[in-house]
CSV table of C-alpha atoms in Angstrom, one decimal:
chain,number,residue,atom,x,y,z
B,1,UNK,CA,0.0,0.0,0.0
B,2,UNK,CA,2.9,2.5,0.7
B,3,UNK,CA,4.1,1.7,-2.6
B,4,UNK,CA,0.8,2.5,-4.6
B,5,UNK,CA,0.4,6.0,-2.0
B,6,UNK,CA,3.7,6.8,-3.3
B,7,UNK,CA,3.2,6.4,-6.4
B,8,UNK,CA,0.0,8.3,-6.3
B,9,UNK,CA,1.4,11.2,-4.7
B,10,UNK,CA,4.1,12.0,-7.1
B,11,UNK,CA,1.1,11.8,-10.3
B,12,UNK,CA,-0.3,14.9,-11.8
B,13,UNK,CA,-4.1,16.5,-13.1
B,14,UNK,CA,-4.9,18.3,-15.3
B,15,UNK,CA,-6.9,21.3,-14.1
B,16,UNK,CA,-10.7,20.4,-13.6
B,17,UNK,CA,-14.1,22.4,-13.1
B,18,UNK,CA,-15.4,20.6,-10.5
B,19,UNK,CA,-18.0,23.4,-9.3
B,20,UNK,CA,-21.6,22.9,-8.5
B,21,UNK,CA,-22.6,24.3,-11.6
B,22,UNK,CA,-20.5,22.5,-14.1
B,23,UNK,CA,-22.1,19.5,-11.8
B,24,UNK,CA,-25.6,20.4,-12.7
B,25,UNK,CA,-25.4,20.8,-16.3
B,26,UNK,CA,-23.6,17.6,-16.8
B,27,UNK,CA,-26.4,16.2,-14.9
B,28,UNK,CA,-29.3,18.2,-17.3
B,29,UNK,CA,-27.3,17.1,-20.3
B,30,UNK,CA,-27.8,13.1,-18.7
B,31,UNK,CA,-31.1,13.0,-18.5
B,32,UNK,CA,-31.7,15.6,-22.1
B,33,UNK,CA,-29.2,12.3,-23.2
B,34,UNK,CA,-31.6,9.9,-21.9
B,35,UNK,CA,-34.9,11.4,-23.5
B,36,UNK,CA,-33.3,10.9,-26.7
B,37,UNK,CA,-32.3,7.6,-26.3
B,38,UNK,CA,-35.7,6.7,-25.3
B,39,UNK,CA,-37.8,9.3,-27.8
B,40,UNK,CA,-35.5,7.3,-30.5
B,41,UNK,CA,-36.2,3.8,-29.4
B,42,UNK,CA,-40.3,4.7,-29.2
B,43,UNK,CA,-40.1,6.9,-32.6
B,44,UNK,CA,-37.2,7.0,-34.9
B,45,UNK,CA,-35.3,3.7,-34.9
B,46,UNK,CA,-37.3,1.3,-37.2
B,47,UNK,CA,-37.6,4.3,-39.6
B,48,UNK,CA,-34.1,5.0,-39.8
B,49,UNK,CA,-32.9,1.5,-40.0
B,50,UNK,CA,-35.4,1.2,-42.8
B,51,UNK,CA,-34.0,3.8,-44.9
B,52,UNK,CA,-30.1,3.0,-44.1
B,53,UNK,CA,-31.2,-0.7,-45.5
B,54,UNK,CA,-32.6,1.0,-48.6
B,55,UNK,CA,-30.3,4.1,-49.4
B,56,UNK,CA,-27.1,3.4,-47.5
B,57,UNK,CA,-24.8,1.6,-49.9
B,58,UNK,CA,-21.3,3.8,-49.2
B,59,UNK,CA,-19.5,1.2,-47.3
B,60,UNK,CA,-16.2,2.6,-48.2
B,61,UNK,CA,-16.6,5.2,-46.5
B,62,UNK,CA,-18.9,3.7,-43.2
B,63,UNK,CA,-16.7,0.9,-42.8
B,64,UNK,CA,-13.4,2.7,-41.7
B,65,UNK,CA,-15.6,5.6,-39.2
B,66,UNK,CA,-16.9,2.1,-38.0
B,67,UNK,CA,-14.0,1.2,-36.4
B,68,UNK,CA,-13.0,4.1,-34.7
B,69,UNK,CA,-13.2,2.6,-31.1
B,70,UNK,CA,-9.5,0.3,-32.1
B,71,UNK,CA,-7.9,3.1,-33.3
B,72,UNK,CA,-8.3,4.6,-29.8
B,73,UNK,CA,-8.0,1.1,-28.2
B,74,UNK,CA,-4.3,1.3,-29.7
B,75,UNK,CA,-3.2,4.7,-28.9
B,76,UNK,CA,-4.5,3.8,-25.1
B,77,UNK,CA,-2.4,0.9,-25.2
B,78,UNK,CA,0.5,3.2,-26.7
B,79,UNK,CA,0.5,5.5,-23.2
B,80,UNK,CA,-0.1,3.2,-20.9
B,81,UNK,CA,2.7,0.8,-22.2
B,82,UNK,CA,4.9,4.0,-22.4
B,83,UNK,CA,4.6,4.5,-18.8
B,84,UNK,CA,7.5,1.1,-18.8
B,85,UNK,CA,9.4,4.5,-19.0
B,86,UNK,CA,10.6,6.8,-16.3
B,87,UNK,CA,10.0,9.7,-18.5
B,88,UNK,CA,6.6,8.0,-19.5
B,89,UNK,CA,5.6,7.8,-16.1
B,90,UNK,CA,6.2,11.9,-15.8
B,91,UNK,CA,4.1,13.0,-18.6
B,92,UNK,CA,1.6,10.2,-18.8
B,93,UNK,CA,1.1,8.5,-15.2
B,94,UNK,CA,-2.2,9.9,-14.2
B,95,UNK,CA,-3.3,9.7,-17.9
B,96,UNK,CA,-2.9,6.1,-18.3
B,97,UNK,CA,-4.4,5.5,-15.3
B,98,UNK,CA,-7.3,7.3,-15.9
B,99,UNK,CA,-7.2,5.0,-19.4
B,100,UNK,CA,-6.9,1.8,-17.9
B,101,UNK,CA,-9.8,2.5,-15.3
B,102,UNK,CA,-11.9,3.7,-18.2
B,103,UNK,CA,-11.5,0.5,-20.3
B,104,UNK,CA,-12.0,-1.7,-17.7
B,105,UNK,CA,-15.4,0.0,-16.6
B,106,UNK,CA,-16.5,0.5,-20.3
B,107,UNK,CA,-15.8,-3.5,-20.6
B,108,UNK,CA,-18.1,-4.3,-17.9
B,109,UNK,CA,-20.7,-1.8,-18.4
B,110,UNK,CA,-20.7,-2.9,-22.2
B,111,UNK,CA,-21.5,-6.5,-21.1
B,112,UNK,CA,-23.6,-6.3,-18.1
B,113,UNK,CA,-25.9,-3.4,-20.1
B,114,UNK,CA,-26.0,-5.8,-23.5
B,115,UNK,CA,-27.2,-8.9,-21.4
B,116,UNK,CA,-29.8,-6.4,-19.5
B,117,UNK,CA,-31.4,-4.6,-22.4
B,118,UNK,CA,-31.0,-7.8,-24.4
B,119,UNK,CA,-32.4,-6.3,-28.3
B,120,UNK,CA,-32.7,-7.6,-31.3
B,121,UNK,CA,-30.4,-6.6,-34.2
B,122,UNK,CA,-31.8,-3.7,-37.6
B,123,UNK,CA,-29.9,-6.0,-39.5
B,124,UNK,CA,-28.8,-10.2,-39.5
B,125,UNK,CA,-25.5,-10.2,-39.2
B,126,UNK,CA,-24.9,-13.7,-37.4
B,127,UNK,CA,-25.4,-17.0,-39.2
B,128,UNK,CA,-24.3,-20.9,-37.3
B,129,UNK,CA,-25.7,-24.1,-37.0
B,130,UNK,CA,-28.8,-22.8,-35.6
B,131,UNK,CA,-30.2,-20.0,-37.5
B,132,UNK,CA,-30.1,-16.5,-37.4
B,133,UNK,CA,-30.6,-13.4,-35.7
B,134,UNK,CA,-34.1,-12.1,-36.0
B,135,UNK,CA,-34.2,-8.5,-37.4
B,136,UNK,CA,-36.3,-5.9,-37.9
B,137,UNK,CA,-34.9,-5.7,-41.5
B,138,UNK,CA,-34.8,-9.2,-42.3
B,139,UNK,CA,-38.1,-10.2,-39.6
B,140,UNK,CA,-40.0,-7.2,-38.8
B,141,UNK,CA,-38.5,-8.1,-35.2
B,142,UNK,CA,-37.5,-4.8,-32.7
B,143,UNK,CA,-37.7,-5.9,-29.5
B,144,UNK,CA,-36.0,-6.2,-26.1
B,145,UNK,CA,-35.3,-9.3,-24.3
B,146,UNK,CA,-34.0,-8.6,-21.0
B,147,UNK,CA,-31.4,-11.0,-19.7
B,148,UNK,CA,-31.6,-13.1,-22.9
B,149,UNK,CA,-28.2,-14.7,-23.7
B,150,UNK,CA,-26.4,-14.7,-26.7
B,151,UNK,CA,-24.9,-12.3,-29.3
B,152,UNK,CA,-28.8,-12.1,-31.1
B,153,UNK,CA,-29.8,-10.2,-28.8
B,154,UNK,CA,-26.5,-7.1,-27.8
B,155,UNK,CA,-28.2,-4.2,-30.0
B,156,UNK,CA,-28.0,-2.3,-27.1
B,157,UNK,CA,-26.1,-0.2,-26.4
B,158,UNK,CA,-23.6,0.6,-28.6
B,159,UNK,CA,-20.5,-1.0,-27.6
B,160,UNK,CA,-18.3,0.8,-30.3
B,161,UNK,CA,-20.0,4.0,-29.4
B,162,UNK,CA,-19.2,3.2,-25.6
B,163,UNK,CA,-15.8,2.5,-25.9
B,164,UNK,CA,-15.5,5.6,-28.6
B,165,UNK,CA,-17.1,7.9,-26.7
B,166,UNK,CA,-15.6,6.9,-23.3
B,167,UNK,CA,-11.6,6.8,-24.2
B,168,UNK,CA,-12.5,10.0,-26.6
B,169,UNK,CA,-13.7,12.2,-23.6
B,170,UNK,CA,-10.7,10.8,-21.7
B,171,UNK,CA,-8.3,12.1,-24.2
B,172,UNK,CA,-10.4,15.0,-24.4
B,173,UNK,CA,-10.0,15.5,-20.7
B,174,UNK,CA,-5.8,15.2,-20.7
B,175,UNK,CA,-6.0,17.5,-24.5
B,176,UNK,CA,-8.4,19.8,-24.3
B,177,UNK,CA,-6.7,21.8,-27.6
B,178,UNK,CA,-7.6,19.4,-29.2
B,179,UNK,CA,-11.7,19.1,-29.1
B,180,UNK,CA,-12.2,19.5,-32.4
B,181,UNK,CA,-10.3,16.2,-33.3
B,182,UNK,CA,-12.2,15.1,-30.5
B,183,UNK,CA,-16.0,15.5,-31.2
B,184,UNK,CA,-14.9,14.7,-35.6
B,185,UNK,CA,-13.6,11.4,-34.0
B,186,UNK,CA,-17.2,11.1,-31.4
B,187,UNK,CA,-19.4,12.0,-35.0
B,188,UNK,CA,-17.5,9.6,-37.3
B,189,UNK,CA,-17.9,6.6,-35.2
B,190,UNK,CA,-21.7,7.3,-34.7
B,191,UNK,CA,-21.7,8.0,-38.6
B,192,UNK,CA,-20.1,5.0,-39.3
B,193,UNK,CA,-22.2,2.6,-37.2
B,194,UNK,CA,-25.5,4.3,-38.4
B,195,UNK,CA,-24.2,4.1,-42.1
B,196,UNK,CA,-23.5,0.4,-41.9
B,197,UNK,CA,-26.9,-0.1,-40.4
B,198,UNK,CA,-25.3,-2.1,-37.4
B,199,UNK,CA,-26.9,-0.3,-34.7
B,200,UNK,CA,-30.0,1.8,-34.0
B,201,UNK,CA,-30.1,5.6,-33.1
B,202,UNK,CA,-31.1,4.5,-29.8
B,203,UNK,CA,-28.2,2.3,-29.8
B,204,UNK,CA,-25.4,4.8,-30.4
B,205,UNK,CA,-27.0,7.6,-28.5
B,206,UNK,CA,-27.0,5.2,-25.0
B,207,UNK,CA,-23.8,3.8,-25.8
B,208,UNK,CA,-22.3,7.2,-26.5
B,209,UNK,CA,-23.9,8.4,-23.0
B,210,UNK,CA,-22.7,5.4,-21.0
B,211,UNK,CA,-19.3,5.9,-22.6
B,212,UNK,CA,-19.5,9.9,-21.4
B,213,UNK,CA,-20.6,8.5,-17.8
B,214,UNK,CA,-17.5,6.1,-17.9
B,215,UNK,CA,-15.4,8.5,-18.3
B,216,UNK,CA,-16.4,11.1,-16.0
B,217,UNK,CA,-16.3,8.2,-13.3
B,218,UNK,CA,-12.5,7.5,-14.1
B,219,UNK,CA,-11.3,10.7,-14.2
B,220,UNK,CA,-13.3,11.7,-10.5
B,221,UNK,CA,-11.9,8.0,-9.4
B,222,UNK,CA,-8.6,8.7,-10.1
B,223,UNK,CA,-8.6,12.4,-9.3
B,224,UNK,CA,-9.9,11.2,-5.8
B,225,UNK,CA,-7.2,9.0,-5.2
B,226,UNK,CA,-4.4,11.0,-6.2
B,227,UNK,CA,-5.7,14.1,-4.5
B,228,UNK,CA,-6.2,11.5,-1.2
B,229,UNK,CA,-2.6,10.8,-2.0
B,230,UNK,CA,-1.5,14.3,-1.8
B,231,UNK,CA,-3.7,15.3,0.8
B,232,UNK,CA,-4.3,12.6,3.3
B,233,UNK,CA,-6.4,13.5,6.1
């Protein structure tokens, strides 16, 4: 335990607003978050998943924004394994950990939520032995299934929107100069998954909150521990 104080104590922050206000609007824009998610799952969803199956043929250019979640998955693993370093461990320490706390949480929030929520898929993308995932487009299935197992049924949320939107903020966080790279790289994954047709609205719009949430938790986590550290009473 002396070791970890230690270490803790000679970590970094960035400067933070941590005010009551700045509290209270990140609360508002939470909830305004989860009236869209639900407005989109009662209105919007089937309709747009309808017309992306008709009119979205640009895979080209979908496909790449799609995967924007690995490219971000790499550079995380780029800090934290630079942090081997001494001089890694200078610039980076509080950063990484902040990282590492944010892509275990994101894991386990993407799995626990999935197997919760349990929906059905726009499209059918898996085919075994036995069968296929029922659709909306290939069905006229939309549904949830809480606590129904198996990858049929992991619509929602988003995972690559989670993960995106999560490590994304975090780099936001430690880069603020930077937000415009930020928010293009928050947009093109949503743009991506929504072009492809792999997820709904609703989807990408809880999965990008959760990932916000899962970020702001490993940042105050961290940021409590180190400050602890610095400060012990």
């Amino acid at each position: 335990m002396s070791k970890i104080r230690a270490a803790l104590e000679n970590m970094s922050l960035p400067d933070e607003g941590n005010s009551i206000q700045s509290s209270r609007a990140q609360l508002w824009l939470y909830l305004a978050a989860l009236f869209c998610t639900i407005f989109s799952v009662m209105f919007l969803d089937r309709g747009i998943a309808t017309w992306m199956h008709q009119h979205s043929h640009a895979s080209y250019i979908f496909k790449p924004l799609s995967q924007m979640p690995l490219l971000f998955e790499i550079l995380s693993g780029c800090f934290i394994v630079s942090c081997i370093t001494a001089k890694g461990r200078q610039y980076f320490a509080s950063f990484a950990l902040v990282l590492t706390t944010c892509l275990i949480l994101a894991s386990v929030i993407r799995i626990s939520a999935k197997f919760i929520f349990g929906r059905s898929w726009p499209e059918t993308w898996i085919h075994n032995s036995s069968g296929s995932n029922p659709s909306w487009i290939s069905d006229g299935i939309e549904a949830f299934h809480p606590f129904a197992e198996g990858l049929a049924y992991n619509s929602f949320p988003s995972g690559h929107a989670l993960f995106t939107f999560a490590l994304v903020s975090v780099f936001w966080w430690r880069f603020p100069s930077l937000k415009l790279l930020w928010v293009l790289a928050m947009l093109g994954a949503v743009i991506g998954q929504l072009g492809q047709n792999y997820h709904y609205l609703g989807d990408l719009i809880a999965g990008a909150t959760l990932g916000v949430l899962t970020a702001h938790a490993s940042i105050r986590l961290i940021s409590h521990l180190i400050k602890q550290a610095n400060h012990p009473c």
